[in-house]
Amino acid sequence: MIRVVISALIFCWAFQYAYETYVYPTYAYAHFRYFPQTFNQYILNYVFVVLPLAAWRPSVEPSAFGVSLIYAVCYIPVQVMLPFMLDQAYSPVLAMQVAICASMALFFLASRMGAVSGITKQPVDGRLNLIIMIFAGVALVLLVATNFQHMRLVSFADVYDLRLDASEQRSIGALQYLNSWLSYCFLPFFIARGIISRHWKSLAIGMTGCLLVYLSSGAKSVILMPLIMLMIWFVLKARTHFLFLLLSGTAAATILVLFFPDDSALSWGKSVLLMRTFATGGWTVSLYYEYFSANGYTYYSHIRFVDMVTQAYPYGERSLGQMIGIEYSGSDLANFNANFWASDGFAAMGLWGIPVVTAILCGFLVLVNRVSSYFDSEFISLWMSGFWLALLNVPLSTAILSGGGGVIVVLLWISRLQLPNSIAARGMQAPA
């Protein structure tokens, strides 16, 4: 516990320093702000960073892995940036920090719940592999067929031109879901199988699919998926020491990239890690709170099926991210999607939205542990990397429906039904 706390404090300091010396000076034009803080405010930020760790315990459950990612990649940067971004009055910022802190603590608690004990872990069977192979094959064929006119290899600097071309391509809703599942569910399955089982054919399928997705839509997170999952696997092998290694790694990487010259070929790595990966979460949480508090909450009508019932969505045909794009960049072509705290929390109901989305996500964490109890937790954790990455960038409902979370739960539930009755029966009788 002590070394986890120390590593969290070091990362907090490292990112705070990176924000003050690189992120804000470089991206102030994009509404990254810097309101000076008092010494007491700095100390309070460190307190908020370590408080949720009182609820953390070492665990190998898949949900514990996902919550660790949320804590390191999203929670700590959000707590650091809120006072820098919002200065109108400190008391609303303090209330936001308290609400998110309590939410993070509950995630740590829920991430250890729901699993069944006394079960011999079963391998993921060939039937599941066949099902995913069929869906992935269909998705890849349709992806190429509908995007081949503009598919091309571009640098990260030119990726937005490719995305603009891809956005102009007409696509039916079902195909959009299938493409999203391909990126966040099907391809990560093959990559995880290839890494853990040394099944090189599966790894080749996963990497080739990631390349095709990048050629068609410019999705940087997808082309980097094999590398991200490989790094995650190295850390996952530490089992119960995962959070310590994750925090230590993020702190070391933050300090290292600060030495990259801004005019060198390595500058893109500095930008991707510090601004795109870490700082974007704090930026969106702050600006979503600011904008929707002033212009009106959605009361969850931004979720499509809720709006179909209530017809209450107040922003017409534009998404939450497009409203932020119009307000802060002057164009609805800029779609700033945001994590669940920003979208399903502050945009939906302000501060009162935080306990609502916290309760829903806690329930999903318990469900994930329950359905995955019969299978190797290391494989499930690595497979779900795509979903957790989606969860850090889009609303919870989108991550579950489009980001593959719901598909993975259904597939695991189907696989559990195929297990011998004696194994399933023991699982039902032995709740953790």
Short mmCIF file of C-alpha atoms in Angstrom, two decimals:
data_model
loop_
_atom_site.label_atom_id
_atom_site.label_comp_id
_atom_site.label_asym_id
_atom_site.label_seq_id
_atom_site.Cartn_x
_atom_site.Cartn_y
_atom_site.Cartn_z
CA MET A 1 0.00 0.00 0.00
CA ILE A 2 2.74 2.48 0.95
CA ARG A 3 4.61 2.13 -2.33
CA VAL A 4 1.35 2.50 -4.29
CA VAL A 5 0.66 5.76 -2.44
CA ILE A 6 4.20 7.00 -3.08
CA SER A 7 4.04 6.13 -6.77
CA ALA A 8 0.65 7.92 -7.05
CA LEU A 9 2.11 11.06 -5.44
CA ILE A 10 5.13 10.97 -7.74
CA PHE A 11 2.93 10.69 -10.82
CA CYS A 12 0.71 13.49 -9.52
CA TRP A 13 3.75 15.74 -9.13
CA ALA A 14 5.17 14.71 -12.52
CA PHE A 15 1.95 15.42 -14.40
CA GLN A 16 1.41 18.70 -12.53
CA TYR A 17 4.91 19.79 -13.54
CA ALA A 18 4.29 18.65 -17.12
CA TYR A 19 1.04 20.59 -17.26
CA GLU A 20 2.64 23.80 -16.00
CA THR A 21 5.73 23.60 -18.18
CA TYR A 22 4.51 21.93 -21.38
CA VAL A 23 0.77 21.29 -21.77
CA TYR A 24 -0.49 24.76 -20.84
CA PRO A 25 2.23 26.81 -22.60
CA THR A 26 1.92 24.69 -25.75
CA TYR A 27 -1.87 24.31 -25.95
CA ALA A 28 -3.21 27.45 -24.31
CA TYR A 29 -4.75 28.33 -27.68
CA ALA A 30 -6.97 25.24 -27.31
CA HIS A 31 -8.44 26.51 -24.03
CA PHE A 32 -6.02 24.77 -21.71
CA ARG A 33 -5.89 27.21 -18.81
CA TYR A 34 -3.63 28.02 -15.92
CA PHE A 35 -5.06 29.71 -12.84
CA PRO A 36 -2.35 29.91 -10.15
CA GLN A 37 -3.02 27.93 -6.98
CA THR A 38 -2.09 28.52 -3.37
CA PHE A 39 0.13 26.15 -1.43
CA ASN A 40 -2.91 24.79 0.41
CA GLN A 41 -4.65 24.03 -2.88
CA TYR A 42 -1.61 22.10 -4.08
CA ILE A 43 -1.59 20.04 -0.89
CA LEU A 44 -5.33 19.42 -1.16
CA ASN A 45 -4.85 18.08 -4.69
CA TYR A 46 -2.35 15.51 -3.39
CA VAL A 47 -4.81 14.52 -0.67
CA PHE A 48 -7.57 13.93 -3.22
CA VAL A 49 -5.18 11.84 -5.32
CA VAL A 50 -4.38 9.37 -2.52
CA LEU A 51 -7.73 9.27 -0.65
CA PRO A 52 -9.39 6.67 -2.95
CA LEU A 53 -6.49 4.30 -2.31
CA ALA A 54 -7.97 3.65 1.13
CA ALA A 55 -10.54 1.52 -0.71
CA TRP A 56 -7.98 -0.21 -2.96
CA ARG A 57 -6.85 -3.76 -2.33
CA PRO A 58 -4.68 -6.00 -4.54
CA SER A 59 -6.88 -8.04 -6.88
CA VAL A 60 -6.53 -10.03 -10.10
CA GLU A 61 -10.14 -9.56 -11.23
CA PRO A 62 -10.64 -8.01 -14.70
CA SER A 63 -12.59 -5.09 -13.24
CA ALA A 64 -9.72 -4.30 -10.86
CA PHE A 65 -7.45 -3.99 -13.87
CA GLY A 66 -9.85 -1.61 -15.60
CA VAL A 67 -10.34 0.54 -12.51
CA SER A 68 -6.56 0.81 -12.12
CA LEU A 69 -6.39 2.22 -15.64
CA ILE A 70 -9.13 4.73 -14.84
CA TYR A 71 -7.27 5.82 -11.70
CA ALA A 72 -3.88 6.29 -13.37
CA VAL A 73 -4.83 7.59 -16.82
CA CYS A 74 -7.91 9.65 -15.99
CA TYR A 75 -8.52 10.24 -12.28
CA ILE A 76 -5.14 11.69 -11.27
CA PRO A 77 -4.91 14.08 -14.27
CA VAL A 78 -8.50 15.21 -13.66
CA GLN A 79 -7.81 16.04 -10.01
CA VAL A 80 -4.65 17.93 -10.97
CA MET A 81 -6.29 19.95 -13.76
CA LEU A 82 -9.65 20.96 -12.27
CA PRO A 83 -8.23 23.83 -10.15
CA PHE A 84 -6.06 24.97 -13.08
CA MET A 85 -9.00 24.98 -15.51
CA LEU A 86 -11.85 26.48 -13.40
CA ASP A 87 -11.30 29.63 -11.39
CA GLN A 88 -14.69 31.36 -11.08
CA ALA A 89 -15.04 30.22 -7.46
CA TYR A 90 -13.08 27.52 -5.68
CA SER A 91 -16.05 26.00 -3.85
CA PRO A 92 -17.60 24.44 -7.02
CA VAL A 93 -14.21 23.00 -7.93
CA LEU A 94 -13.84 21.60 -4.43
CA ALA A 95 -17.27 19.98 -4.66
CA MET A 96 -16.32 18.45 -8.02
CA GLN A 97 -13.10 17.06 -6.58
CA VAL A 98 -14.93 15.56 -3.59
CA ALA A 99 -17.60 13.94 -5.82
CA ILE A 100 -15.06 12.41 -8.21
CA CYS A 101 -12.89 11.26 -5.29
CA ALA A 102 -15.82 9.41 -3.71
CA SER A 103 -16.69 7.94 -7.11
CA MET A 104 -13.15 6.59 -7.56
CA ALA A 105 -13.18 5.00 -4.11
CA LEU A 106 -16.45 3.20 -4.91
CA PHE A 107 -14.96 1.91 -8.16
CA PHE A 108 -12.09 0.35 -6.21
CA LEU A 109 -14.58 -1.34 -3.89
CA ALA A 110 -16.82 -2.62 -6.71
CA SER A 111 -13.87 -3.90 -8.74
CA ARG A 112 -13.29 -6.68 -6.18
CA MET A 113 -16.92 -7.79 -5.99
CA GLY A 114 -19.00 -10.26 -7.99
CA ALA A 115 -16.45 -12.98 -8.69
CA VAL A 116 -17.12 -16.60 -7.75
CA SER A 117 -14.52 -18.63 -5.89
CA GLY A 118 -13.63 -22.32 -5.94
CA ILE A 119 -13.66 -22.50 -9.74
CA THR A 120 -10.95 -23.99 -11.91
CA LYS A 121 -10.29 -21.45 -14.61
CA GLN A 122 -11.26 -22.69 -18.06
CA PRO A 123 -9.63 -21.77 -21.39
CA VAL A 124 -11.64 -19.72 -23.86
CA ASP A 125 -13.00 -22.44 -26.13
CA GLY A 126 -12.82 -22.81 -29.89
CA ARG A 127 -16.51 -21.98 -30.30
CA LEU A 128 -15.98 -18.44 -29.02
CA ASN A 129 -12.94 -18.06 -31.27
CA LEU A 130 -15.03 -19.16 -34.27
CA ILE A 131 -17.87 -16.74 -33.44
CA ILE A 132 -15.48 -13.80 -33.16
CA MET A 133 -13.62 -14.87 -36.31
CA ILE A 134 -16.85 -14.80 -38.31
CA PHE A 135 -17.95 -11.39 -37.01
CA ALA A 136 -14.47 -9.92 -37.44
CA GLY A 137 -14.19 -11.25 -40.98
CA VAL A 138 -17.54 -9.77 -41.99
CA ALA A 139 -16.65 -6.46 -40.33
CA LEU A 140 -13.27 -6.23 -42.11
CA VAL A 141 -14.81 -6.98 -45.51
CA LEU A 142 -17.49 -4.32 -45.02
CA LEU A 143 -14.91 -1.86 -43.68
CA VAL A 144 -12.77 -2.13 -46.80
CA ALA A 145 -15.78 -2.21 -49.14
CA THR A 146 -17.22 1.04 -47.78
CA ASN A 147 -13.94 2.95 -47.35
CA PHE A 148 -11.57 1.78 -50.09
CA GLN A 149 -11.89 5.05 -52.06
CA HIS A 150 -10.13 7.11 -49.39
CA MET A 151 -8.04 4.47 -47.59
CA ARG A 152 -4.41 5.59 -47.33
CA LEU A 153 -1.47 5.58 -44.95
CA VAL A 154 -0.95 8.98 -43.34
CA SER A 155 1.19 10.36 -40.54
CA PHE A 156 -0.34 11.28 -37.19
CA ALA A 157 -0.03 14.93 -38.21
CA ASP A 158 -2.25 14.39 -41.27
CA VAL A 159 -4.71 12.01 -39.66
CA TYR A 160 -7.50 14.59 -39.38
CA ASP A 161 -7.75 14.97 -43.17
CA LEU A 162 -8.32 11.22 -43.40
CA ARG A 163 -10.93 11.39 -40.66
CA LEU A 164 -12.76 14.16 -42.53
CA ASP A 165 -12.88 11.99 -45.64
CA ALA A 166 -14.12 9.05 -43.58
CA SER A 167 -16.84 11.15 -41.92
CA GLU A 168 -18.27 12.04 -45.33
CA GLN A 169 -18.73 8.37 -46.17
CA ARG A 170 -22.35 7.37 -45.66
CA SER A 171 -22.79 4.45 -43.29
CA ILE A 172 -25.80 2.73 -41.80
CA GLY A 173 -26.09 2.50 -38.03
CA ALA A 174 -25.62 -1.29 -37.85
CA LEU A 175 -22.38 -1.03 -39.81
CA GLN A 176 -21.09 1.68 -37.49
CA TYR A 177 -21.69 -0.60 -34.52
CA LEU A 178 -19.92 -3.47 -36.26
CA ASN A 179 -16.89 -1.30 -37.08
CA SER A 180 -16.72 -0.11 -33.49
CA TRP A 181 -16.92 -3.66 -32.13
CA LEU A 182 -14.16 -4.60 -34.55
CA SER A 183 -11.83 -1.96 -33.09
CA TYR A 184 -12.59 -2.39 -29.39
CA CYS A 185 -13.69 -6.04 -29.05
CA PHE A 186 -12.86 -8.39 -31.94
CA LEU A 187 -9.33 -7.23 -32.81
CA PRO A 188 -8.23 -6.99 -29.14
CA PHE A 189 -9.43 -10.61 -28.72
CA PHE A 190 -7.02 -11.81 -31.42
CA ILE A 191 -4.18 -9.67 -30.09
CA ALA A 192 -4.73 -10.97 -26.55
CA ARG A 193 -4.85 -14.56 -27.81
CA GLY A 194 -1.69 -14.02 -29.80
CA ILE A 195 0.24 -12.48 -26.91
CA ILE A 196 -0.81 -14.81 -24.10
CA SER A 197 -1.04 -18.10 -26.03
CA ARG A 198 1.82 -17.32 -28.46
CA HIS A 199 -0.69 -17.87 -31.23
CA TRP A 200 1.06 -15.90 -33.96
CA LYS A 201 -1.72 -16.32 -36.52
CA SER A 202 -4.17 -14.61 -34.17
CA LEU A 203 -1.66 -11.84 -33.50
CA ALA A 204 -1.18 -11.32 -37.24
CA ILE A 205 -4.97 -11.13 -37.76
CA GLY A 206 -5.28 -8.56 -34.96
CA MET A 207 -2.42 -6.38 -36.20
CA THR A 208 -3.57 -6.51 -39.83
CA GLY A 209 -7.09 -5.53 -38.76
CA CYS A 210 -5.74 -2.59 -36.75
CA LEU A 211 -3.81 -1.38 -39.79
CA LEU A 212 -6.91 -1.57 -42.02
CA VAL A 213 -8.95 0.39 -39.48
CA TYR A 214 -6.26 3.08 -39.37
CA LEU A 215 -6.06 3.24 -43.18
CA SER A 216 -9.82 3.78 -43.36
CA SER A 217 -10.53 6.11 -40.43
CA GLY A 218 -7.22 7.37 -39.01
CA ALA A 219 -7.91 5.92 -35.55
CA LYS A 220 -4.62 6.45 -33.71
CA SER A 221 -5.73 4.47 -30.68
CA VAL A 222 -6.44 1.44 -32.90
CA ILE A 223 -3.12 1.42 -34.78
CA LEU A 224 -1.37 1.71 -31.42
CA MET A 225 -3.55 -1.02 -29.86
CA PRO A 226 -1.05 -3.91 -30.31
CA LEU A 227 1.73 -1.87 -28.69
CA ILE A 228 -0.53 -0.68 -25.88
CA MET A 229 -1.76 -4.20 -25.17
CA LEU A 230 1.80 -5.58 -25.21
CA MET A 231 2.87 -3.01 -22.60
CA ILE A 232 -0.24 -3.75 -20.55
CA TRP A 233 0.54 -7.47 -20.68
CA PHE A 234 4.04 -6.93 -19.28
CA VAL A 235 2.52 -5.02 -16.36
CA LEU A 236 -0.34 -7.52 -15.95
CA LYS A 237 2.15 -10.31 -15.34
CA ALA A 238 2.91 -8.65 -12.02
CA ARG A 239 -0.64 -9.68 -10.95
CA THR A 240 -1.40 -7.94 -7.62
CA HIS A 241 1.39 -5.39 -8.14
CA PHE A 242 -0.25 -4.09 -11.31
CA LEU A 243 -1.31 -0.69 -9.95
CA PHE A 244 2.13 0.05 -8.50
CA LEU A 245 3.87 -0.75 -11.79
CA LEU A 246 1.26 1.18 -13.78
CA LEU A 247 1.70 4.32 -11.66
CA SER A 248 5.47 3.98 -11.65
CA GLY A 249 5.49 3.54 -15.41
CA THR A 250 3.25 6.54 -16.09
CA ALA A 251 5.36 8.71 -13.78
CA ALA A 252 8.60 7.60 -15.44
CA ALA A 253 7.16 8.07 -18.94
CA THR A 254 5.88 11.55 -18.06
CA ILE A 255 9.28 12.65 -16.80
CA LEU A 256 11.09 11.02 -19.74
CA VAL A 257 9.07 12.62 -22.55
CA LEU A 258 9.56 16.06 -21.04
CA PHE A 259 13.16 15.82 -22.22
CA PHE A 260 12.05 15.29 -25.83
CA PRO A 261 12.81 18.46 -27.86
CA ASP A 262 9.68 20.09 -29.24
CA ASP A 263 11.25 20.44 -32.68
CA SER A 264 12.39 16.82 -32.95
CA ALA A 265 10.81 13.72 -34.48
CA LEU A 266 9.94 12.59 -30.93
CA SER A 267 7.67 15.56 -30.27
CA TRP A 268 4.59 13.63 -31.42
CA GLY A 269 5.16 11.11 -28.61
CA LYS A 270 5.33 13.94 -26.10
CA SER A 271 2.06 15.36 -27.39
CA VAL A 272 0.26 12.00 -27.55
CA LEU A 273 1.19 11.03 -23.99
CA LEU A 274 0.93 14.32 -22.10
CA MET A 275 -1.84 16.15 -23.96
CA ARG A 276 -3.90 13.50 -25.76
CA THR A 277 -3.66 10.67 -23.21
CA PHE A 278 -3.46 12.40 -19.83
CA ALA A 279 -4.59 16.01 -20.18
CA THR A 280 -7.63 15.50 -22.41
CA GLY A 281 -9.60 13.89 -19.57
CA GLY A 282 -9.14 16.88 -17.28
CA TRP A 283 -9.82 19.29 -20.14
CA THR A 284 -13.14 17.67 -21.10
CA VAL A 285 -14.35 17.22 -17.50
CA SER A 286 -13.71 20.92 -16.82
CA LEU A 287 -15.26 22.29 -19.98
CA TYR A 288 -18.25 19.93 -19.93
CA TYR A 289 -19.01 21.14 -16.40
CA GLU A 290 -18.58 24.77 -17.43
CA TYR A 291 -20.64 24.58 -20.63
CA PHE A 292 -23.57 22.41 -19.58
CA SER A 293 -23.94 24.10 -16.20
CA ALA A 294 -24.49 27.34 -18.10
CA ASN A 295 -26.53 26.02 -21.05
CA GLY A 296 -28.65 23.25 -19.59
CA TYR A 297 -28.24 19.60 -18.63
CA THR A 298 -29.38 16.72 -20.79
CA TYR A 299 -30.84 14.56 -17.98
CA TYR A 300 -29.49 11.54 -19.90
CA SER A 301 -31.40 12.38 -23.06
CA HIS A 302 -28.00 12.37 -24.83
CA ILE A 303 -28.38 8.56 -24.69
CA ARG A 304 -30.22 7.68 -27.88
CA PHE A 305 -32.86 5.32 -26.51
CA VAL A 306 -33.64 7.74 -23.64
CA ASP A 307 -34.20 10.52 -26.17
CA MET A 308 -36.39 8.19 -28.25
CA VAL A 309 -38.67 7.82 -25.24
CA THR A 310 -38.54 11.36 -23.81
CA GLN A 311 -37.82 13.51 -26.90
CA ALA A 312 -36.05 15.79 -24.42
CA TYR A 313 -32.53 16.20 -25.85
CA PRO A 314 -32.01 19.98 -25.92
CA TYR A 315 -29.23 20.28 -28.53
CA GLY A 316 -30.93 19.08 -31.71
CA GLU A 317 -28.89 16.89 -34.04
CA ARG A 318 -25.56 17.78 -32.48
CA SER A 319 -23.82 15.51 -29.98
CA LEU A 320 -22.36 16.63 -26.66
CA GLY A 321 -18.88 16.65 -28.17
CA GLN A 322 -20.03 18.81 -31.10
CA MET A 323 -21.53 21.37 -28.72
CA ILE A 324 -18.15 21.63 -26.98
CA GLY A 325 -16.50 21.89 -30.40
CA ILE A 326 -18.74 24.78 -31.42
CA GLU A 327 -18.21 26.60 -28.14
CA TYR A 328 -14.45 26.22 -27.81
CA SER A 329 -13.19 25.75 -31.38
CA GLY A 330 -15.91 27.41 -33.44
CA SER A 331 -16.81 24.35 -35.50
CA ASP A 332 -19.09 21.36 -35.12
CA LEU A 333 -16.61 19.32 -37.15
CA ALA A 334 -14.60 19.15 -33.92
CA ASN A 335 -16.30 16.44 -31.85
CA PHE A 336 -14.83 16.40 -28.34
CA ASN A 337 -16.16 13.17 -26.87
CA ALA A 338 -15.57 12.79 -23.15
CA ASN A 339 -15.37 10.18 -20.42
CA PHE A 340 -18.28 9.14 -18.21
CA TRP A 341 -17.60 11.70 -15.46
CA ALA A 342 -17.89 14.52 -18.00
CA SER A 343 -20.70 13.22 -20.22
CA ASP A 344 -22.86 10.96 -18.03
CA GLY A 345 -22.03 13.03 -14.96
CA PHE A 346 -21.66 16.78 -15.41
CA ALA A 347 -23.38 17.10 -18.80
CA ALA A 348 -26.32 14.99 -17.68
CA MET A 349 -27.09 16.40 -14.22
CA GLY A 350 -24.15 18.45 -12.97
CA LEU A 351 -22.76 17.28 -9.63
CA TRP A 352 -25.79 15.04 -9.09
CA GLY A 353 -24.86 13.11 -12.19
CA ILE A 354 -21.68 11.77 -10.58
CA PRO A 355 -23.40 9.40 -8.09
CA VAL A 356 -25.78 8.22 -10.84
CA VAL A 357 -23.05 7.21 -13.29
CA THR A 358 -20.95 5.85 -10.42
CA ALA A 359 -23.73 3.46 -9.38
CA ILE A 360 -24.26 2.26 -12.96
CA LEU A 361 -20.57 1.68 -13.63
CA CYS A 362 -20.13 -0.10 -10.28
CA GLY A 363 -22.91 -2.49 -11.29
CA PHE A 364 -21.20 -3.15 -14.61
CA LEU A 365 -17.87 -3.82 -12.86
CA VAL A 366 -19.52 -6.43 -10.65
CA LEU A 367 -21.19 -8.00 -13.71
CA VAL A 368 -17.86 -8.25 -15.56
CA ASN A 369 -16.27 -10.05 -12.62
CA ARG A 370 -19.22 -12.40 -12.39
CA VAL A 371 -19.34 -13.56 -16.00
CA SER A 372 -15.54 -13.78 -16.29
CA SER A 373 -15.06 -15.84 -13.11
CA TYR A 374 -14.87 -19.09 -15.06
CA PHE A 375 -12.04 -18.00 -17.36
CA ASP A 376 -8.42 -16.90 -17.11
CA SER A 377 -8.48 -13.41 -15.60
CA GLU A 378 -5.23 -12.36 -17.31
CA PHE A 379 -6.67 -13.11 -20.75
CA ILE A 380 -10.00 -11.39 -19.99
CA SER A 381 -8.21 -8.32 -18.62
CA LEU A 382 -6.04 -8.02 -21.70
CA TRP A 383 -8.98 -8.65 -24.05
CA MET A 384 -10.96 -5.85 -22.40
CA SER A 385 -8.17 -3.31 -22.95
CA GLY A 386 -10.06 -1.87 -25.92
CA PHE A 387 -13.21 -1.38 -23.87
CA TRP A 388 -11.37 0.32 -21.02
CA LEU A 389 -9.65 2.66 -23.48
CA ALA A 390 -13.04 3.49 -25.01
CA LEU A 391 -14.48 4.13 -21.55
CA LEU A 392 -11.81 6.79 -20.95
CA ASN A 393 -12.96 8.73 -24.03
CA VAL A 394 -16.71 8.26 -24.52
CA PRO A 395 -19.90 8.10 -22.42
CA LEU A 396 -20.54 4.93 -20.43
CA SER A 397 -23.53 3.93 -22.56
CA THR A 398 -21.45 4.33 -25.73
CA ALA A 399 -18.56 2.31 -24.28
CA ILE A 400 -20.91 -0.53 -23.33
CA LEU A 401 -22.90 -0.55 -26.58
CA SER A 402 -20.35 0.59 -29.18
CA GLY A 403 -17.09 0.08 -27.29
CA GLY A 404 -17.55 -3.65 -26.94
CA GLY A 405 -18.23 -3.88 -23.21
CA GLY A 406 -21.71 -5.32 -23.63
CA VAL A 407 -20.59 -7.65 -26.43
CA ILE A 408 -17.80 -9.08 -24.26
CA VAL A 409 -20.20 -9.71 -21.38
CA VAL A 410 -22.65 -11.50 -23.70
CA LEU A 411 -19.92 -13.61 -25.29
CA LEU A 412 -18.54 -14.62 -21.87
CA TRP A 413 -22.04 -15.48 -20.68
CA ILE A 414 -22.58 -17.69 -23.74
CA SER A 415 -19.22 -19.37 -23.16
CA ARG A 416 -20.11 -19.95 -19.52
CA LEU A 417 -23.28 -21.77 -20.61
CA GLN A 418 -21.13 -24.17 -22.62
CA LEU A 419 -19.10 -25.23 -19.57
CA PRO A 420 -19.76 -28.61 -17.95
CA ASN A 421 -22.76 -28.48 -15.62
CA SER A 422 -20.63 -29.49 -12.63
CA ILE A 423 -18.39 -26.42 -13.06
CA ALA A 424 -21.31 -24.03 -13.51
CA ALA A 425 -23.10 -25.48 -10.52
CA ARG A 426 -20.08 -25.04 -8.26
CA GLY A 427 -19.81 -21.46 -9.43
CA MET A 428 -23.43 -20.71 -8.55
CA GLN A 429 -22.95 -22.15 -5.09
CA ALA A 430 -19.73 -20.37 -4.23
CA PRO A 431 -20.11 -16.59 -4.45
CA ALA A 432 -17.01 -14.64 -3.58
#
